[in-house]
C-alpha cells in the first residue's frame, strides 16, 4: 500500500484555501471538487496531513470508487475489497453513509448492505461468525453521488477542528478550521498588528499565532489512524517530532484580543496558555467603543455577535461601531465574518470582497476591506 489516494474534506467555499495549503506542503497531484480535494500520495502522508492541515475538516483514505445503481452491485463491489488489509479482527468498525442524486438514496440501507459485505469478507479471513468490535475505532463511509460510490476510511477520527487547546468555549464559537481560513484569506502577517475586538474564546488570535509561529494544529490531539493495523506508528512519531522541531519559538507577534465580557477573556487567555502563547497575545476586557488602537496599518479579523446571540438592535449598533472604528483608523484592513446580511449598510461601506462561507450549517459572509499597503 505504498501509493494511496487521500481526500481532504473542507467547508464549502474554502477548497482554494486548503488547496493552497497542500501546494505549500509540496503536493502537486490534486483533484478539487465541492468540499473535497483528492491527493495522490503515500502512506506516511496520512500523518503529515492530519498533523499539519489547518483548514481541512478531515483526511479520508479512499479505498475504492465504483458505479452502484443496485444494492446487489453495492454489495458485490464492497465484498471485492480485501478488508482484512484494513480491519483487524477486534477493530470497532463503524459504517457511515451519505447519498445525493443517486438511485440508492436510502442511507440506512446503504450502510446495512456495506456492513454486511464487509463482515462476510472478514469471515473468510478470521474464521469467526461474530465480531465483538472491542478494539480500535475504524470509521468507514459509503458515499454516493450521481450513482458513483466512494468507500473511504476516516483517518482523522474526530474532526480536525478539534485541536486540543479549546477546553472551554464562550457562547457560539467559531470553529478552529474556519478561524485559520479567515487568517489565511487576509493580508495579515507577523509585521503588522492583528486585533480581534470580539475575541470570545480567542480562536482567531490563537489560530493566527499558531500560523506565524508554525505550530502544527494537530500536535495536541489523537488520531484514529495511529492504531490502524496497516499504519506504522513510528511514521506518526517521526512526523510529530519534525513538527516540533519546526516551531518558531522566537517569532515576535503583536496580537490584541479584546472582548466586553470578562468571562470571555478568562476563557481565551486559558486557551492560549495551553499552547504557551500567553506572551504572543495580549488579552484584555474592553468595549469596542473604548478601543484605542494606533493608526499603523493594522488588521482586524473578527466575528462580531449576531443572530440569536444578542438582539437585532445591538447587532446593528455593534456593526456601526466597527464602521466608526474603520473611519478613525484609515490605514487598517478589516475582515469581518457574520451571518448578518445587512452588515455593509450598518458598517457604512461596501466590502472590497464578500465571500460566502458556512460555519457548520450556518451561512455566513466574510466581508473584506483592504486598507493601504504599509510603507516600507
Short mmCIF file of N, CA, C and O in Angstrom, two decimals, residues 163-223:
data_model
loop_
_atom_site.label_atom_id
_atom_site.label_comp_id
_atom_site.label_asym_id
_atom_site.label_seq_id
_atom_site.Cartn_x
_atom_site.Cartn_y
_atom_site.Cartn_z
N UNK A 163 -8.53 20.88 17.94
CA UNK A 163 -7.08 20.99 18.08
C UNK A 163 -6.59 20.48 19.43
O UNK A 163 -5.44 20.06 19.56
N UNK A 164 -7.42 20.63 20.46
CA UNK A 164 -6.99 20.20 21.78
C UNK A 164 -6.72 21.34 22.74
O UNK A 164 -6.48 21.11 23.93
N UNK A 165 -6.75 22.60 22.25
CA UNK A 165 -6.46 23.72 23.15
C UNK A 165 -7.71 24.41 23.67
O UNK A 165 -7.65 25.14 24.64
N UNK A 166 -8.86 24.19 23.03
CA UNK A 166 -10.06 24.90 23.44
C UNK A 166 -10.85 24.04 24.42
O UNK A 166 -11.84 23.40 24.05
N UNK A 167 -10.43 24.04 25.67
CA UNK A 167 -11.08 23.21 26.67
C UNK A 167 -12.45 23.77 27.08
O UNK A 167 -13.35 23.05 27.46
N UNK A 168 -12.57 25.12 26.99
CA UNK A 168 -13.83 25.77 27.35
C UNK A 168 -14.19 26.73 26.22
O UNK A 168 -13.33 27.41 25.66
N UNK A 169 -15.49 26.78 25.85
CA UNK A 169 -15.96 27.70 24.82
C UNK A 169 -16.73 28.84 25.46
O UNK A 169 -17.25 28.72 26.57
N UNK A 170 -16.83 29.94 24.72
CA UNK A 170 -17.64 31.07 25.16
C UNK A 170 -18.73 31.31 24.13
O UNK A 170 -18.47 31.65 22.98
N UNK A 171 -19.99 31.08 24.53
CA UNK A 171 -21.16 31.28 23.67
C UNK A 171 -21.00 30.50 22.37
O UNK A 171 -20.59 29.36 22.37
N UNK A 172 -21.36 31.11 21.23
CA UNK A 172 -21.32 30.40 19.94
C UNK A 172 -19.95 30.54 19.30
O UNK A 172 -19.65 31.58 18.70
N UNK A 173 -19.09 29.54 19.43
CA UNK A 173 -17.71 29.70 18.97
C UNK A 173 -17.57 29.50 17.46
O UNK A 173 -18.34 28.80 16.82
N UNK A 174 -16.56 30.14 16.90
CA UNK A 174 -16.16 29.93 15.52
C UNK A 174 -15.24 28.72 15.50
O UNK A 174 -14.38 28.58 16.36
N UNK A 175 -15.42 27.82 14.53
CA UNK A 175 -14.57 26.63 14.51
C UNK A 175 -13.13 27.01 14.21
O UNK A 175 -12.84 28.02 13.54
N UNK A 176 -12.21 26.21 14.71
CA UNK A 176 -10.79 26.47 14.55
C UNK A 176 -10.37 26.47 13.07
O UNK A 176 -9.53 27.27 12.66
N UNK A 177 -10.96 25.55 12.28
CA UNK A 177 -10.61 25.48 10.86
C UNK A 177 -11.10 26.72 10.11
O UNK A 177 -10.41 27.23 9.22
N UNK A 178 -12.29 27.22 10.46
CA UNK A 178 -12.80 28.45 9.85
C UNK A 178 -11.91 29.63 10.25
O UNK A 178 -11.53 30.46 9.43
N UNK A 179 -11.56 29.71 11.55
CA UNK A 179 -10.72 30.81 12.03
C UNK A 179 -9.38 30.84 11.31
O UNK A 179 -8.90 31.90 10.89
N UNK A 180 -8.76 29.68 11.14
CA UNK A 180 -7.48 29.62 10.42
C UNK A 180 -7.66 30.06 8.97
O UNK A 180 -6.79 30.75 8.41
N UNK A 181 -8.78 29.70 8.37
CA UNK A 181 -9.06 30.09 6.99
C UNK A 181 -9.22 31.60 6.87
O UNK A 181 -8.73 32.21 5.90
N UNK A 182 -9.88 32.22 7.84
CA UNK A 182 -10.05 33.68 7.82
C UNK A 182 -8.69 34.38 7.83
O UNK A 182 -8.48 35.36 7.12
N UNK A 183 -7.79 33.88 8.66
CA UNK A 183 -6.45 34.48 8.74
C UNK A 183 -5.73 34.31 7.41
O UNK A 183 -5.10 35.24 6.89
N UNK A 184 -5.81 33.11 6.84
CA UNK A 184 -5.11 32.84 5.59
C UNK A 184 -5.70 33.63 4.41
O UNK A 184 -5.00 33.89 3.43
N UNK A 185 -6.97 34.00 4.51
CA UNK A 185 -7.60 34.80 3.46
C UNK A 185 -7.34 36.30 3.63
O UNK A 185 -7.73 37.10 2.77
N UNK A 186 -6.71 36.67 4.72
CA UNK A 186 -6.42 38.08 4.97
C UNK A 186 -5.00 38.41 4.51
O UNK A 186 -4.24 37.53 4.11
N UNK A 187 -4.65 39.71 4.61
CA UNK A 187 -3.29 40.15 4.28
C UNK A 187 -2.44 40.34 5.53
O UNK A 187 -1.41 41.00 5.49
N UNK A 188 -2.89 39.76 6.65
CA UNK A 188 -2.11 39.93 7.88
C UNK A 188 -0.83 39.10 7.84
O UNK A 188 -0.80 37.99 7.30
N UNK A 189 0.23 39.65 8.42
CA UNK A 189 1.46 38.90 8.64
C UNK A 189 2.10 39.38 9.94
O UNK A 189 1.62 40.32 10.57
N UNK A 190 3.18 38.75 10.33
CA UNK A 190 3.82 39.00 11.62
C UNK A 190 4.33 40.43 11.80
O UNK A 190 4.60 40.85 12.92
N UNK A 191 4.47 41.15 10.71
CA UNK A 191 4.99 42.52 10.80
C UNK A 191 3.90 43.56 11.04
O UNK A 191 4.19 44.75 11.14
N UNK A 192 2.65 43.11 11.14
CA UNK A 192 1.53 44.02 11.35
C UNK A 192 0.79 43.66 12.64
O UNK A 192 0.82 42.51 13.08
N UNK A 193 0.13 44.65 13.22
CA UNK A 193 -0.70 44.38 14.40
C UNK A 193 -1.95 43.63 13.95
O UNK A 193 -2.53 43.94 12.91
N UNK A 194 -2.35 42.65 14.72
CA UNK A 194 -3.63 41.98 14.50
C UNK A 194 -4.51 42.24 15.71
O UNK A 194 -4.06 42.09 16.86
N UNK A 195 -5.75 42.64 15.48
CA UNK A 195 -6.68 42.88 16.58
C UNK A 195 -8.00 42.16 16.32
O UNK A 195 -8.48 42.12 15.19
N UNK A 196 -8.56 41.59 17.38
CA UNK A 196 -9.89 41.00 17.35
C UNK A 196 -10.68 41.59 18.51
O UNK A 196 -10.51 41.19 19.66
N UNK A 197 -11.57 42.56 18.24
CA UNK A 197 -12.31 43.23 19.31
C UNK A 197 -13.49 42.45 19.86
O UNK A 197 -14.11 42.87 20.83
N UNK A 198 -13.80 41.29 19.25
CA UNK A 198 -14.86 40.40 19.75
C UNK A 198 -14.27 39.00 19.86
O UNK A 198 -14.74 38.06 19.24
N UNK A 199 -13.23 38.84 20.65
CA UNK A 199 -12.41 37.62 20.57
C UNK A 199 -13.09 36.38 21.12
O UNK A 199 -12.68 35.27 20.79
N UNK A 200 -14.11 36.52 21.98
CA UNK A 200 -14.78 35.34 22.51
C UNK A 200 -13.81 34.36 23.14
O UNK A 200 -13.05 34.71 24.05
N UNK A 201 -13.78 33.13 22.64
CA UNK A 201 -12.88 32.10 23.16
C UNK A 201 -11.43 32.27 22.71
O UNK A 201 -10.57 31.47 23.07
N UNK A 202 -11.18 33.29 21.88
CA UNK A 202 -9.81 33.56 21.45
C UNK A 202 -9.36 32.78 20.22
O UNK A 202 -8.17 32.75 19.90
N UNK A 203 -10.30 32.18 19.50
CA UNK A 203 -9.93 31.27 18.42
C UNK A 203 -9.17 31.94 17.29
O UNK A 203 -8.15 31.42 16.82
N UNK A 204 -9.64 33.11 16.82
CA UNK A 204 -8.95 33.78 15.71
C UNK A 204 -7.54 34.20 16.11
O UNK A 204 -6.57 33.88 15.40
N UNK A 205 -7.34 34.90 17.23
CA UNK A 205 -5.97 35.26 17.63
C UNK A 205 -5.06 34.05 17.83
O UNK A 205 -3.88 34.07 17.45
N UNK A 206 -5.60 32.99 18.42
CA UNK A 206 -4.79 31.79 18.68
C UNK A 206 -4.38 31.13 17.38
O UNK A 206 -3.22 30.75 17.18
N UNK A 207 -5.34 30.98 16.45
CA UNK A 207 -5.01 30.36 15.16
C UNK A 207 -3.99 31.21 14.40
O UNK A 207 -3.08 30.67 13.74
N UNK A 208 -4.12 32.53 14.48
CA UNK A 208 -3.16 33.41 13.82
C UNK A 208 -1.76 33.22 14.39
O UNK A 208 -0.77 33.12 13.64
N UNK A 209 -1.66 33.16 15.70
CA UNK A 209 -0.37 32.96 16.35
C UNK A 209 0.23 31.60 15.97
O UNK A 209 1.44 31.49 15.73
N UNK A 210 -0.60 30.58 15.91
CA UNK A 210 -0.12 29.25 15.52
C UNK A 210 0.43 29.26 14.10
O UNK A 210 1.45 28.61 13.81
N UNK A 211 -0.25 29.99 13.20
CA UNK A 211 0.22 30.07 11.81
C UNK A 211 1.60 30.72 11.74
O UNK A 211 2.53 30.19 11.12
N UNK A 212 1.75 31.88 12.38
CA UNK A 212 3.01 32.62 12.27
C UNK A 212 4.15 31.95 13.04
O UNK A 212 5.32 32.09 12.67
N UNK A 213 3.84 31.21 14.09
CA UNK A 213 4.89 30.52 14.85
C UNK A 213 5.10 29.09 14.33
O UNK A 213 5.91 28.33 14.87
N UNK A 214 4.32 28.75 13.28
CA UNK A 214 4.44 27.44 12.63
C UNK A 214 4.19 26.29 13.62
O UNK A 214 4.91 25.28 13.61
N UNK A 215 3.17 26.45 14.45
CA UNK A 215 2.77 25.37 15.36
C UNK A 215 1.76 24.50 14.63
O UNK A 215 0.67 24.95 14.29
N UNK A 216 2.12 23.27 14.34
CA UNK A 216 1.21 22.37 13.63
C UNK A 216 -0.07 22.19 14.43
O UNK A 216 -0.03 21.95 15.64
N UNK A 217 -1.24 22.28 13.79
CA UNK A 217 -2.52 22.25 14.52
C UNK A 217 -2.86 20.92 15.17
O UNK A 217 -3.68 20.87 16.07
N UNK A 218 -2.22 19.82 14.72
CA UNK A 218 -2.58 18.51 15.25
C UNK A 218 -1.67 17.98 16.34
O UNK A 218 -1.79 16.81 16.73
N UNK A 219 -0.79 18.82 16.86
CA UNK A 219 0.21 18.33 17.82
C UNK A 219 -0.37 17.89 19.15
O UNK A 219 0.22 17.07 19.85
N UNK A 220 -1.52 18.45 19.54
CA UNK A 220 -2.04 18.20 20.88
C UNK A 220 -3.22 17.24 20.92
O UNK A 220 -3.94 17.19 21.91
N UNK A 221 -3.42 16.47 19.86
CA UNK A 221 -4.60 15.62 19.82
C UNK A 221 -4.27 14.21 19.32
O UNK A 221 -3.15 13.96 18.85
N UNK A 222 -5.24 13.33 19.42
CA UNK A 222 -5.09 11.95 18.96
C UNK A 222 -5.79 11.77 17.61
O UNK A 222 -6.69 12.53 17.26
N UNK A 223 -5.36 10.74 16.88
CA UNK A 223 -5.96 10.42 15.59
C UNK A 223 -6.25 8.92 15.52
O UNK A 223 -5.49 8.11 16.06
#
